[in-house]
Amino acid sequence: MKNFAWAVYWIGDAATVIYLTFFDGYNYTWWNWLIAVPVNIFLGFIWPIYWGILAPLHHYL
């Protein structure tokens, strides 16, 4: 069960990073890849918090 939980966590992490990087509608320029991609990776690590709290707030604000 522990391995299954880790697999779910890492799949959610990868899916969040891919979504935020390519499908969120953020307009990238050559320089903001240096800022946006590390932020997306960080948000991928905290994806339960992102999808539970931050994403709903983002859509309401």
C-alpha positions in Angstrom: 0.0 0.0 0.0 2.9 2.3 0.7 4.3 1.9 -2.8 0.9 2.6 -4.3 0.6 5.8 -2.3 4.0 6.9 -3.5 3.1 6.1 -7.1 -0.1 8.1 -6.8 1.9 11.0 -5.4 4.5 11.0 -8.1 1.9 10.6 -10.9 0.0 13.6 -9.4 3.3 15.5 -9.3 4.1 14.9 -12.9 0.6 15.5 -14.1 0.5 18.9 -12.2 3.9 20.0 -13.7 2.8 19.1 -17.2 -0.6 20.8 -16.8 0.9 24.0 -15.4 3.7 24.1 -17.9 1.8 23.3 -21.1 -2.0 23.5 -20.6 -2.7 26.3 -18.1 -2.6 29.1 -20.7 0.5 30.9 -19.4 2.2 32.9 -22.0 5.9 32.1 -21.9 8.7 34.2 -23.2 12.4 33.3 -23.4 13.3 34.6 -19.9 10.3 33.6 -17.8 11.0 29.9 -18.3 13.7 30.5 -15.7 11.1 31.5 -13.2 7.9 29.7 -14.2 9.2 26.2 -14.7 10.8 26.0 -11.2 7.6 27.4 -9.7 5.6 24.8 -11.6 7.9 22.1 -10.3 7.5 23.4 -6.7 3.7 23.4 -7.2 4.0 19.9 -8.5 5.6 18.8 -5.2 2.7 20.3 -3.2 0.0 19.2 -5.7 -2.6 18.2 -3.1 -2.4 21.7 -1.6 -2.4 23.3 -5.1 -5.4 21.4 -6.4 -7.3 21.6 -3.0 -6.7 25.3 -2.1 -4.7 27.3 -4.7 -6.4 26.3 -7.9 -9.9 27.1 -6.7 -8.7 30.4 -5.4 -7.0 31.1 -8.7 -10.3 30.6 -10.6 -12.3 32.8 -8.2 -9.8 35.7 -8.2 
